[in-house]
Short mmCIF file of C-alpha atoms and ligand atoms in Angstrom, two decimals:
data_model
loop_
_atom_site.label_atom_id
_atom_site.label_comp_id
_atom_site.label_asym_id
_atom_site.label_seq_id
_atom_site.Cartn_x
_atom_site.Cartn_y
_atom_site.Cartn_z
CA UNK P 1 10.55 -73.00 23.29
CA UNK P 2 11.29 -72.29 26.92
CA UNK P 3 8.40 -72.04 29.29
CA UNK P 4 8.04 -71.70 33.00
CA UNK P 5 4.54 -73.12 32.85
CA UNK P 6 3.23 -76.54 31.96
CA UNK P 7 0.39 -76.61 29.43
CA UNK P 8 -2.24 -77.27 32.11
CA UNK P 9 -1.07 -74.52 34.39
CA UNK P 10 -0.88 -72.24 31.44
CA UNK P 11 -4.52 -72.73 30.59
CA UNK P 12 -5.55 -72.15 34.19
CA UNK P 13 -3.38 -69.08 34.33
CA UNK P 14 -5.02 -67.62 31.26
CA UNK P 15 -8.52 -68.28 32.55
CA UNK P 16 -7.98 -66.70 35.93
CA UNK P 17 -6.52 -63.62 34.30
CA UNK P 18 -9.41 -63.11 31.96
CA UNK P 19 -11.56 -60.32 33.46
CA UNK P 20 -11.08 -58.20 30.34
CA UNK P 21 -12.36 -60.96 28.10
CA UNK P 22 -15.84 -60.39 29.42
CA UNK P 23 -18.52 -61.69 27.12
CA UNK P 24 -22.14 -60.73 27.04
CA UNK P 25 -24.80 -63.39 27.46
CA UNK P 26 -25.13 -65.41 24.29
CA UNK P 27 -21.58 -64.82 23.15
CA UNK P 28 -19.67 -68.06 23.43
CA UNK P 29 -16.58 -67.93 25.63
CA UNK P 30 -13.36 -68.91 23.95
CA UNK P 31 -12.93 -72.67 24.47
CA UNK P 32 -10.13 -73.13 27.06
CA UNK P 33 -8.15 -75.39 24.72
CA UNK P 34 -8.24 -72.75 21.98
CA UNK P 35 -7.27 -70.03 24.43
CA UNK P 36 -4.28 -72.10 25.54
CA UNK P 37 -3.44 -72.81 21.90
CA UNK P 38 -3.40 -69.10 21.07
CA UNK P 39 -1.01 -68.37 23.94
CA UNK P 40 1.22 -71.29 22.94
CA UNK P 41 1.24 -70.09 19.32
CA UNK P 42 2.11 -66.55 20.38
CA UNK P 43 5.05 -67.84 22.43
CA UNK P 44 6.25 -70.08 19.61
CA UNK P 45 5.85 -67.15 17.18
CA UNK P 46 8.11 -64.87 19.23
CA UNK P 47 10.78 -67.59 19.02
CA UNK P 48 11.11 -67.13 15.25
CA UNK P 49 13.62 -64.32 14.76
CA UNK P 50 11.80 -62.83 11.79
CA UNK P 51 14.02 -59.76 11.52
CA UNK P 52 15.08 -58.50 8.10
CA UNK P 53 18.14 -60.35 6.82
CA UNK P 54 17.84 -63.32 9.22
CA UNK P 55 15.97 -65.46 6.69
CA UNK P 56 13.57 -66.76 9.35
CA UNK P 57 10.25 -65.71 7.82
CA UNK P 58 9.99 -68.84 5.59
CA UNK P 59 10.53 -71.10 8.63
CA UNK P 60 7.88 -69.17 10.55
CA UNK P 61 5.50 -69.48 7.60
CA UNK P 62 6.08 -73.26 7.56
CA UNK P 63 5.26 -73.44 11.26
CA UNK P 64 2.04 -71.46 10.71
CA UNK P 65 1.10 -73.64 7.73
CA UNK P 66 1.41 -76.67 10.05
CA UNK P 67 -0.96 -75.06 12.56
CA UNK P 68 -3.42 -74.15 9.79
CA UNK P 69 -3.42 -77.76 8.53
CA UNK P 70 -3.85 -79.06 12.07
CA UNK P 71 -6.93 -76.85 12.44
CA UNK P 72 -8.87 -77.78 9.36
CA UNK P 73 -7.24 -75.93 6.44
CA UNK P 74 -6.58 -78.18 3.45
CA UNK P 75 -2.93 -78.40 2.45
CA UNK P 76 -3.76 -77.26 -1.10
CA UNK P 77 -5.43 -74.13 0.28
CA UNK P 78 -2.20 -72.90 1.88
CA UNK P 79 0.36 -71.16 -0.31
CA UNK P 80 3.77 -70.08 0.89
CA UNK P 81 5.56 -67.96 -1.70
CA UNK P 82 9.30 -67.37 -1.19
CA UNK P 83 10.18 -63.75 -1.97
CA UNK P 84 13.89 -63.10 -1.62
CA UNK P 85 14.98 -64.02 1.91
CA UNK P 86 11.43 -63.61 3.15
CA UNK P 87 8.06 -65.08 2.15
CA UNK P 88 4.32 -64.58 2.13
CA UNK P 89 1.58 -66.97 3.19
CA UNK P 90 -1.98 -67.02 1.90
CA UNK P 91 -4.47 -69.56 3.28
CA UNK P 92 -7.99 -70.00 2.00
CA UNK P 93 -11.02 -70.76 4.18
CA UNK P 94 -13.34 -71.82 1.40
CA UNK P 95 -16.69 -70.14 1.00
CA UNK P 96 -19.76 -71.68 -0.61
CA UNK P 97 -20.33 -68.97 -3.25
CA UNK P 98 -17.40 -68.57 -5.67
CA UNK P 99 -19.12 -65.56 -7.25
CA UNK P 100 -18.51 -63.47 -4.13
CA UNK P 101 -15.25 -61.63 -3.63
CA UNK P 102 -13.08 -62.83 -0.72
CA UNK P 103 -12.40 -60.96 2.47
CA UNK P 104 -8.80 -60.72 3.58
CA UNK P 105 -7.51 -61.03 7.14
CA UNK P 106 -4.00 -59.62 7.14
CA UNK P 107 -0.99 -59.54 9.45
CA UNK P 108 2.77 -59.34 8.99
CA UNK P 109 5.21 -62.06 10.01
CA UNK P 110 8.36 -59.91 10.26
CA UNK P 111 9.46 -57.86 13.26
CA UNK P 112 11.86 -54.98 13.88
CA UNK P 113 15.32 -55.88 15.25
CA UNK P 114 15.99 -56.26 18.97
CA UNK P 115 19.39 -56.49 20.67
CA UNK P 116 19.75 -59.03 23.46
CA UNK P 117 22.03 -56.73 25.48
CA UNK P 118 19.44 -53.95 25.47
CA UNK P 119 16.61 -56.11 26.79
CA UNK P 120 16.05 -57.39 30.32
CA UNK P 121 15.08 -60.75 28.80
CA UNK P 122 16.01 -62.54 25.58
CA UNK P 123 13.73 -60.75 23.06
CA UNK P 124 13.29 -63.92 21.04
CA UNK P 125 12.29 -66.21 23.90
CA UNK P 126 8.73 -65.45 24.96
CA UNK P 127 8.35 -65.16 28.71
CA UNK P 128 5.04 -64.98 30.54
CA UNK P 129 5.39 -62.88 33.67
CA UNK P 130 2.90 -60.94 35.80
CA UNK P 131 0.17 -61.42 33.24
CA UNK P 132 2.18 -60.29 30.21
CA UNK P 133 3.81 -62.09 27.30
CA UNK P 134 7.20 -60.48 26.70
CA UNK P 135 9.14 -60.71 23.45
CA UNK P 136 9.95 -58.92 20.20
CA UNK P 137 6.85 -59.04 18.05
CA UNK P 138 4.59 -60.10 20.94
CA UNK P 139 2.59 -57.00 20.12
CA UNK P 140 3.66 -55.96 16.63
CA UNK P 141 2.27 -57.97 14.98
CA UNK P 142 2.33 -61.55 16.24
CA UNK P 143 -0.49 -60.91 18.72
CA UNK P 144 -2.75 -59.83 15.87
CA UNK P 145 -1.58 -62.64 13.62
CA UNK P 146 -2.20 -65.31 16.25
CA UNK P 147 -5.53 -64.02 17.59
CA UNK P 148 -7.05 -63.52 14.14
CA UNK P 149 -5.84 -66.95 13.00
CA UNK P 150 -7.06 -68.64 16.19
CA UNK P 151 -10.50 -67.15 15.52
CA UNK P 152 -10.53 -68.95 12.16
CA UNK P 153 -9.53 -72.20 13.91
CA UNK P 154 -12.55 -71.67 16.14
CA UNK P 155 -14.85 -71.11 13.17
CA UNK P 156 -13.47 -74.29 11.56
CA UNK P 157 -14.14 -76.22 14.80
CA UNK P 158 -17.68 -74.91 14.87
CA UNK P 159 -18.23 -76.09 11.31
CA UNK P 160 -18.88 -72.53 10.11
CA UNK P 161 -19.50 -72.39 6.37
CA UNK P 162 -18.87 -68.88 5.02
CA UNK P 163 -20.40 -67.75 1.76
CA UNK P 164 -17.30 -65.77 0.85
CA UNK P 165 -13.76 -67.09 0.86
CA UNK P 166 -11.81 -65.84 3.86
CA UNK P 167 -8.12 -65.45 3.07
CA UNK P 168 -5.43 -65.31 5.72
CA UNK P 169 -2.88 -62.93 4.17
CA UNK P 170 0.55 -62.73 5.80
CA UNK P 171 3.25 -60.39 4.51
CA UNK P 172 6.96 -60.78 5.19
CA UNK P 173 8.59 -57.33 5.18
CA UNK P 174 6.03 -54.85 6.48
CA UNK P 175 8.57 -53.26 8.81
CA UNK P 176 11.07 -52.55 6.02
CA UNK P 177 10.58 -52.31 2.28
CA UNK P 178 7.02 -53.71 1.99
CA UNK P 179 7.81 -55.42 -1.31
CA UNK P 180 5.90 -58.52 -0.19
CA UNK P 181 2.94 -56.31 0.70
CA UNK P 182 3.05 -54.65 -2.70
CA UNK P 183 3.08 -58.08 -4.39
CA UNK P 184 0.19 -59.38 -2.27
CA UNK P 185 -1.87 -56.25 -2.93
CA UNK P 186 -1.46 -56.74 -6.69
CA UNK P 187 -2.33 -60.43 -6.50
CA UNK P 188 -5.38 -59.88 -4.28
CA UNK P 189 -6.65 -56.55 -5.56
CA UNK P 190 -10.03 -58.02 -6.49
CA UNK P 191 -10.90 -58.62 -2.82
CA UNK P 192 -14.05 -57.22 -1.20
CA UNK P 193 -12.22 -55.74 1.78
CA UNK P 194 -9.27 -56.25 4.09
CA UNK P 195 -9.29 -56.55 7.87
CA UNK P 196 -5.82 -55.72 9.19
CA UNK P 197 -4.75 -56.97 12.62
CA UNK P 198 -1.82 -54.52 12.66
CA UNK P 199 -3.86 -51.44 13.59
CA UNK P 200 -6.91 -50.65 15.67
CA UNK P 201 -7.54 -51.54 19.29
CA UNK P 202 -8.50 -50.02 22.58
CA UNK P 203 -6.61 -48.04 25.16
CA UNK P 204 -7.10 -49.15 28.75
CA UNK P 205 -7.37 -46.64 31.54
CA UNK P 206 -5.60 -47.16 34.84
CA UNK P 207 -8.63 -48.97 36.23
CA UNK P 208 -8.21 -51.58 33.48
CA UNK P 209 -11.31 -50.50 31.55
CA UNK P 210 -11.10 -49.34 27.93
CA UNK P 211 -12.20 -45.79 27.14
CA UNK P 212 -12.47 -45.96 23.38
CA UNK P 213 -11.92 -48.40 20.50
CA UNK P 214 -10.03 -46.94 17.60
CA UNK P 215 -10.49 -48.32 14.09
CA UNK P 216 -7.97 -47.31 11.47
CA UNK P 217 -9.59 -46.49 8.13
CA UNK P 218 -7.07 -44.15 6.51
CA UNK P 219 -3.36 -43.43 6.42
CA UNK P 220 -1.52 -40.34 5.31
CA UNK P 221 0.94 -40.65 2.48
CA UNK P 222 4.62 -40.31 3.30
CA UNK P 223 6.78 -38.15 0.99
CA UNK P 224 10.34 -36.86 1.24
CA UNK P 225 11.76 -33.97 -0.81
CA UNK P 226 15.13 -32.30 -1.04
CA UNK P 227 15.52 -28.67 -2.04
CA UNK P 228 18.98 -27.55 -3.13
CA UNK P 229 20.17 -24.02 -3.84
CA UNK P 230 23.34 -23.58 -5.89
CA UNK P 231 25.76 -20.74 -6.48
CA UNK P 232 29.16 -20.33 -8.18
CA UNK P 233 30.68 -19.71 -4.74
CA UNK P 234 34.08 -18.07 -4.37
CA UNK P 235 36.38 -16.76 -1.67
CA UNK P 236 34.64 -15.78 1.56
CA UNK P 237 36.57 -12.49 1.61
CA UNK P 238 34.65 -11.40 -1.53
CA UNK P 239 30.93 -11.98 -0.83
CA UNK P 240 28.65 -11.14 -3.74
CA UNK P 241 24.95 -10.27 -3.96
CA UNK P 242 23.79 -13.90 -3.85
CA UNK P 243 24.56 -16.76 -1.50
CA UNK P 244 23.30 -20.38 -1.58
CA UNK P 245 22.75 -20.43 2.20
CA UNK P 246 20.89 -17.10 2.20
CA UNK P 247 18.73 -18.33 -0.67
CA UNK P 248 17.92 -21.48 1.25
CA UNK P 249 17.22 -19.52 4.43
CA UNK P 250 14.57 -17.47 2.61
CA UNK P 251 13.01 -20.68 1.31
CA UNK P 252 12.95 -22.06 4.86
CA UNK P 253 11.22 -18.90 6.09
CA UNK P 254 8.53 -19.21 3.44
CA UNK P 255 8.05 -22.91 4.15
CA UNK P 256 7.74 -22.23 7.90
CA UNK P 257 4.99 -19.69 7.26
CA UNK P 258 3.08 -21.87 4.80
CA UNK P 259 0.17 -24.16 5.62
CA UNK P 260 -1.68 -26.51 3.33
CA UNK P 261 -5.45 -25.92 3.27
CA UNK P 262 -7.77 -27.27 5.94
CA UNK P 263 -9.10 -30.72 5.09
CA UNK P 264 -11.78 -32.94 6.51
CA UNK P 265 -12.98 -36.37 5.44
CA UNK P 266 -15.51 -38.87 6.73
CA UNK P 267 -12.97 -40.44 9.06
CA UNK P 268 -11.53 -37.27 10.59
CA UNK P 269 -15.05 -35.88 10.96
CA UNK P 270 -16.09 -38.94 12.95
CA UNK P 271 -12.85 -38.72 14.91
CA UNK P 272 -13.32 -35.05 15.85
CA UNK P 273 -16.99 -35.57 16.68
CA UNK P 274 -16.09 -38.29 19.13
CA UNK P 275 -12.87 -36.78 20.51
CA UNK P 276 -14.63 -33.42 20.85
CA UNK P 277 -17.15 -34.96 23.25
CA UNK P 278 -14.45 -36.26 25.58
CA UNK P 279 -11.89 -33.45 25.29
CA UNK P 280 -12.46 -30.63 27.78
CA UNK P 281 -12.22 -26.89 27.17
CA UNK P 282 -11.49 -24.92 24.04
CA UNK P 283 -9.82 -27.82 22.25
CA UNK P 284 -12.89 -30.01 22.55
CA UNK P 285 -15.09 -27.16 21.32
CA UNK P 286 -12.76 -26.53 18.39
CA UNK P 287 -12.96 -30.21 17.43
CA UNK P 288 -16.75 -30.16 17.37
CA UNK P 289 -16.84 -26.94 15.38
CA UNK P 290 -14.23 -28.15 12.92
CA UNK P 291 -16.16 -31.41 12.40
CA UNK P 292 -19.20 -29.29 11.44
CA UNK P 293 -17.31 -26.78 9.32
CA UNK P 294 -13.66 -27.12 8.29
CA UNK P 295 -13.93 -23.50 7.08
CA UNK P 296 -14.14 -22.38 10.74
CA UNK P 297 -10.84 -20.48 10.82
CA UNK P 298 -10.62 -20.12 14.58
CA UNK P 299 -11.24 -23.82 15.20
CA UNK P 300 -8.76 -24.74 12.50
CA UNK P 301 -6.04 -22.44 13.87
CA UNK P 302 -6.39 -23.88 17.34
CA UNK P 303 -6.18 -27.49 16.14
CA UNK P 304 -3.36 -26.76 13.68
CA UNK P 305 -1.34 -25.19 16.51
CA UNK P 306 -1.26 -28.49 18.40
CA UNK P 307 1.24 -31.17 17.32
CA UNK P 308 -1.19 -33.95 18.27
CA UNK P 309 -3.93 -32.64 15.93
CA UNK P 310 -2.16 -30.74 13.15
CA UNK P 311 -1.79 -33.97 11.16
CA UNK P 312 -5.56 -34.53 11.29
CA UNK P 313 -6.50 -31.20 9.69
CA UNK P 314 -4.50 -31.34 6.48
CA UNK P 315 -1.27 -32.14 4.72
CA UNK P 316 1.88 -31.20 6.61
CA UNK P 317 5.33 -30.52 5.14
CA UNK P 318 8.16 -29.70 7.50
CA UNK P 319 11.91 -29.09 7.33
CA UNK P 320 13.79 -32.05 8.78
CA UNK P 321 17.43 -31.93 7.63
CA UNK P 322 19.90 -29.27 6.56
CA UNK P 323 23.38 -29.29 5.04
CA UNK P 324 25.39 -26.74 3.11
CA UNK P 325 28.75 -25.11 2.41
CA UNK P 326 32.09 -26.85 2.21
CA UNK P 327 34.70 -24.70 4.00
CA UNK P 328 34.69 -21.94 6.61
CA UNK P 329 36.55 -19.62 4.26
CA UNK P 330 34.60 -20.33 1.05
CA UNK P 331 31.28 -19.07 -0.23
CA UNK P 332 28.79 -21.94 -0.30
CA UNK P 333 28.28 -23.62 -3.68
CA UNK P 334 25.21 -25.42 -2.45
CA UNK P 335 22.83 -25.84 0.46
CA UNK P 336 20.23 -28.56 0.84
CA UNK P 337 17.06 -28.80 2.89
CA UNK P 338 15.18 -32.05 3.57
CA UNK P 339 11.40 -31.74 3.74
CA UNK P 340 9.11 -34.45 5.02
CA UNK P 341 5.44 -34.41 4.07
CA UNK P 342 2.47 -36.36 5.40
CA UNK P 343 -0.18 -36.01 2.78
CA UNK P 344 -3.90 -35.98 3.51
CA UNK P 345 -5.73 -38.80 1.68
CA UNK P 346 -7.04 -37.63 -1.66
CA UNK P 347 -4.34 -34.99 -2.27
CA UNK P 348 -2.08 -36.07 -5.11
CA UNK P 349 1.68 -36.28 -5.32
CA UNK P 350 1.56 -33.73 -8.18
CA UNK P 351 -0.51 -31.29 -6.14
CA UNK P 352 1.92 -31.41 -3.21
CA UNK P 353 4.93 -31.08 -5.51
CA UNK P 354 3.44 -28.12 -7.40
CA UNK P 355 2.39 -26.41 -4.19
CA UNK P 356 5.85 -26.72 -2.65
CA UNK P 357 7.47 -25.46 -5.86
CA UNK P 358 5.25 -22.40 -5.64
CA UNK P 359 6.14 -21.85 -1.96
CA UNK P 360 9.87 -22.17 -2.67
CA UNK P 361 9.66 -19.70 -5.57
CA UNK P 362 13.38 -19.51 -6.34
CA UNK P 363 14.91 -19.99 -9.81
CA UNK P 364 18.24 -21.06 -8.27
CA UNK P 365 16.64 -23.87 -6.31
CA UNK P 366 15.90 -27.38 -7.51
CA UNK P 367 13.53 -29.73 -5.77
CA UNK P 368 13.48 -33.49 -6.07
CA UNK P 369 11.32 -36.24 -4.71
CA UNK P 370 13.46 -38.59 -2.59
CA UNK P 371 10.91 -41.15 -1.53
CA UNK P 372 8.48 -42.50 -4.13
CA UNK P 373 5.13 -42.26 -2.36
CA UNK P 374 2.29 -44.77 -2.40
CA UNK P 375 -0.88 -42.68 -2.16
CA UNK P 376 -3.89 -44.31 -0.59
CA UNK P 377 -7.41 -42.97 -0.33
CA UNK P 378 -9.34 -43.21 2.90
CA UNK P 379 -11.52 -46.30 3.10
CA UNK P 380 -15.26 -45.63 3.25
CA UNK P 381 -16.93 -46.27 6.60
CA UNK P 382 -19.06 -49.06 5.16
CA UNK P 383 -22.26 -49.86 6.97
CA UNK P 384 -21.64 -53.62 6.93
CA UNK P 385 -18.16 -53.20 8.44
CA UNK P 386 -19.27 -50.69 11.08
CA UNK P 387 -22.22 -52.87 12.07
CA UNK P 388 -20.15 -56.04 12.34
CA UNK P 389 -17.46 -54.21 14.31
CA UNK P 390 -20.07 -52.65 16.62
CA UNK P 391 -21.42 -56.11 17.40
CA UNK P 392 -17.96 -57.63 17.93
CA UNK P 393 -16.93 -54.81 20.29
CA UNK P 394 -20.26 -54.91 22.17
CA UNK P 395 -19.60 -58.55 22.98
CA UNK P 396 -16.39 -57.50 24.73
CA UNK P 397 -17.41 -54.17 26.26
CA UNK P 398 -21.01 -53.17 25.59
CA UNK P 399 -21.31 -49.64 24.27
CA UNK P 400 -17.58 -48.93 24.03
CA UNK P 401 -17.32 -45.95 21.63
CA UNK P 402 -15.76 -46.79 18.25
CA UNK P 403 -13.76 -43.97 16.74
CA UNK P 404 -12.45 -44.14 13.17
CA UNK P 405 -8.87 -42.94 12.85
CA UNK P 406 -6.40 -41.78 10.25
CA UNK P 407 -2.81 -42.65 11.07
CA UNK P 408 0.43 -41.15 9.83
CA UNK P 409 1.24 -44.52 8.21
CA UNK P 410 2.28 -47.02 7.30
CA UNK P 411 0.78 -50.48 7.55
CA UNK P 412 0.11 -53.12 4.91
CA UNK P 413 -3.30 -51.45 4.39
CA UNK P 414 -1.53 -48.66 2.52
CA UNK P 415 -0.82 -50.91 -0.48
CA UNK P 416 -4.23 -52.53 -0.42
CA UNK P 417 -6.01 -49.16 -0.34
CA UNK P 418 -3.75 -48.08 -3.18
CA UNK P 419 -4.88 -51.20 -5.10
CA UNK P 420 -8.53 -50.32 -4.47
CA UNK P 421 -9.32 -52.69 -1.58
CA UNK P 422 -11.09 -50.93 1.33
CA UNK P 423 -8.98 -51.69 4.40
CA UNK P 424 -9.71 -51.48 8.09
CA UNK P 425 -7.37 -51.74 11.08
CA UNK P 426 -9.52 -53.72 13.50
CA UNK P 427 -7.03 -55.43 15.84
CA UNK P 428 -8.18 -56.89 19.13
CA UNK P 429 -5.53 -55.60 21.50
CA UNK P 430 -6.72 -53.75 24.59
CA UNK P 431 -3.69 -52.26 26.31
CA UNK P 432 -2.67 -49.40 28.59
CA UNK P 433 -0.70 -46.67 26.80
CA UNK P 434 2.21 -47.13 29.22
CA UNK P 435 2.38 -50.85 28.41
CA UNK P 436 2.64 -50.25 24.67
CA UNK P 437 6.28 -50.78 23.74
CA UNK P 438 5.79 -51.68 20.07
CA UNK P 439 9.18 -51.47 18.32
CA UNK P 440 10.74 -50.68 21.73
CA UNK P 441 12.36 -52.48 24.62
CA UNK P 442 10.54 -55.18 26.54
CA UNK P 443 7.64 -55.31 24.08
CA UNK P 444 4.72 -57.08 25.74
CA UNK P 445 1.01 -57.77 25.62
CA UNK P 446 -1.43 -58.56 28.43
CA UNK P 447 -2.32 -62.26 28.42
CA UNK P 448 -5.84 -61.24 29.41
CA UNK P 449 -6.32 -59.52 26.05
CA UNK P 450 -5.94 -62.76 24.06
CA UNK P 451 -9.40 -64.25 24.66
CA UNK P 452 -11.22 -61.01 23.97
CA UNK P 453 -9.28 -60.50 20.75
CA UNK P 454 -10.02 -64.03 19.53
CA UNK P 455 -13.73 -63.59 20.28
CA UNK P 456 -13.76 -60.19 18.56
CA UNK P 457 -12.15 -61.61 15.42
CA UNK P 458 -14.51 -64.59 15.36
CA UNK P 459 -17.59 -62.36 15.54
CA UNK P 460 -16.31 -59.86 12.99
CA UNK P 461 -15.12 -62.34 10.37
CA UNK P 462 -18.20 -64.52 10.79
CA UNK P 463 -20.58 -61.61 10.20
CA UNK P 464 -18.71 -60.25 7.18
CA UNK P 465 -18.13 -63.61 5.47
CA UNK P 466 -21.52 -65.21 5.78
ZN1 ZN U 1 3.16 -53.81 12.58
#
């Protein structure tokens, strides 16, 4: 691992950059050694090239297992399971009451690819510069992995004895096929709840203060369809009464005019109530009215007309790809339209399929499902979770509004919700929107966010596990 700082300077550097990690009286500050450890772990983590196909996830898991053992986890409580070229890791922080269901603290070890020539710096050598840690995965999701794990090291150091088991659950292909996630969700489906470090967090304004903390409690379901119209075709000099492209064009027109019904759930209601307060003008009013009554047509129309809110008011299906015909001088024998849907939690695959079939309404068209969806219901806004999160956030920024959110998907939570485990994206990253380069070039996280995230995780896990 290359570093431009010695360990001592590093610790000092972290401390002097820690205005965001403010803690209220009574909340213990992160011990400097643990803070330095978290930064060191994050830098080491970036160094593992855990991209699909590189076979580096097992080595990264071994490194993490070493850190877990060094911080009080028994060797027999750490399980690394090889799964193809990747792996999963589950580590158990033993609780005193085996009758209670465990809580899961999840992250993913893999990252999306990064090309050296595209980046200003080597993406797989963490660099600390101007208060940021740069590197592929620094944000997504190694920051969450490291800060949530460091919080458990802290609880071990303090001699905390949970009543429930706390399981560290690390998947190995979240960014690609999610087969490790699917396997983990099946193995751990009896859990009480899951806290996911890969979603949730606060957006910082330009003055460095957060405006709102967003907690992810639902994800829409992703579905892809293809609709194909067929026709015997023929010579283009002899057009007949039917045409595969014309048929498809009529289908496209009907699809463009169609909208799935207005939907509201506990999470989007809370979201619109909160966003409505801070959004000026007609849009803010529409949010508040919609939160009260999703049957309010005017409010619905206004929100559905905006790309940033249309996904929050119902299922969306939209044309995304088009191909058809085979020669400029031949009548088309087929034409195919790709449709992508983001399904509101609670609406079934069958319902969406039947509805689209009805909208298409053409005996010469066939529709097939291209992507096998994994539906997941919204997680209930449980009182124990909301209370523990409120307390953890108050210790960082007293009174910071917490807004539940539904994202377009997908994180590991998708599979756990599908398996019946309520799942919450409650990551500790506080970052400016313009600094958020997840999946992009020069991915980075503010060093100053580490301490606050560790403290947030410690408070949250402690309250829910005891
Ligand atoms: Zn992620």
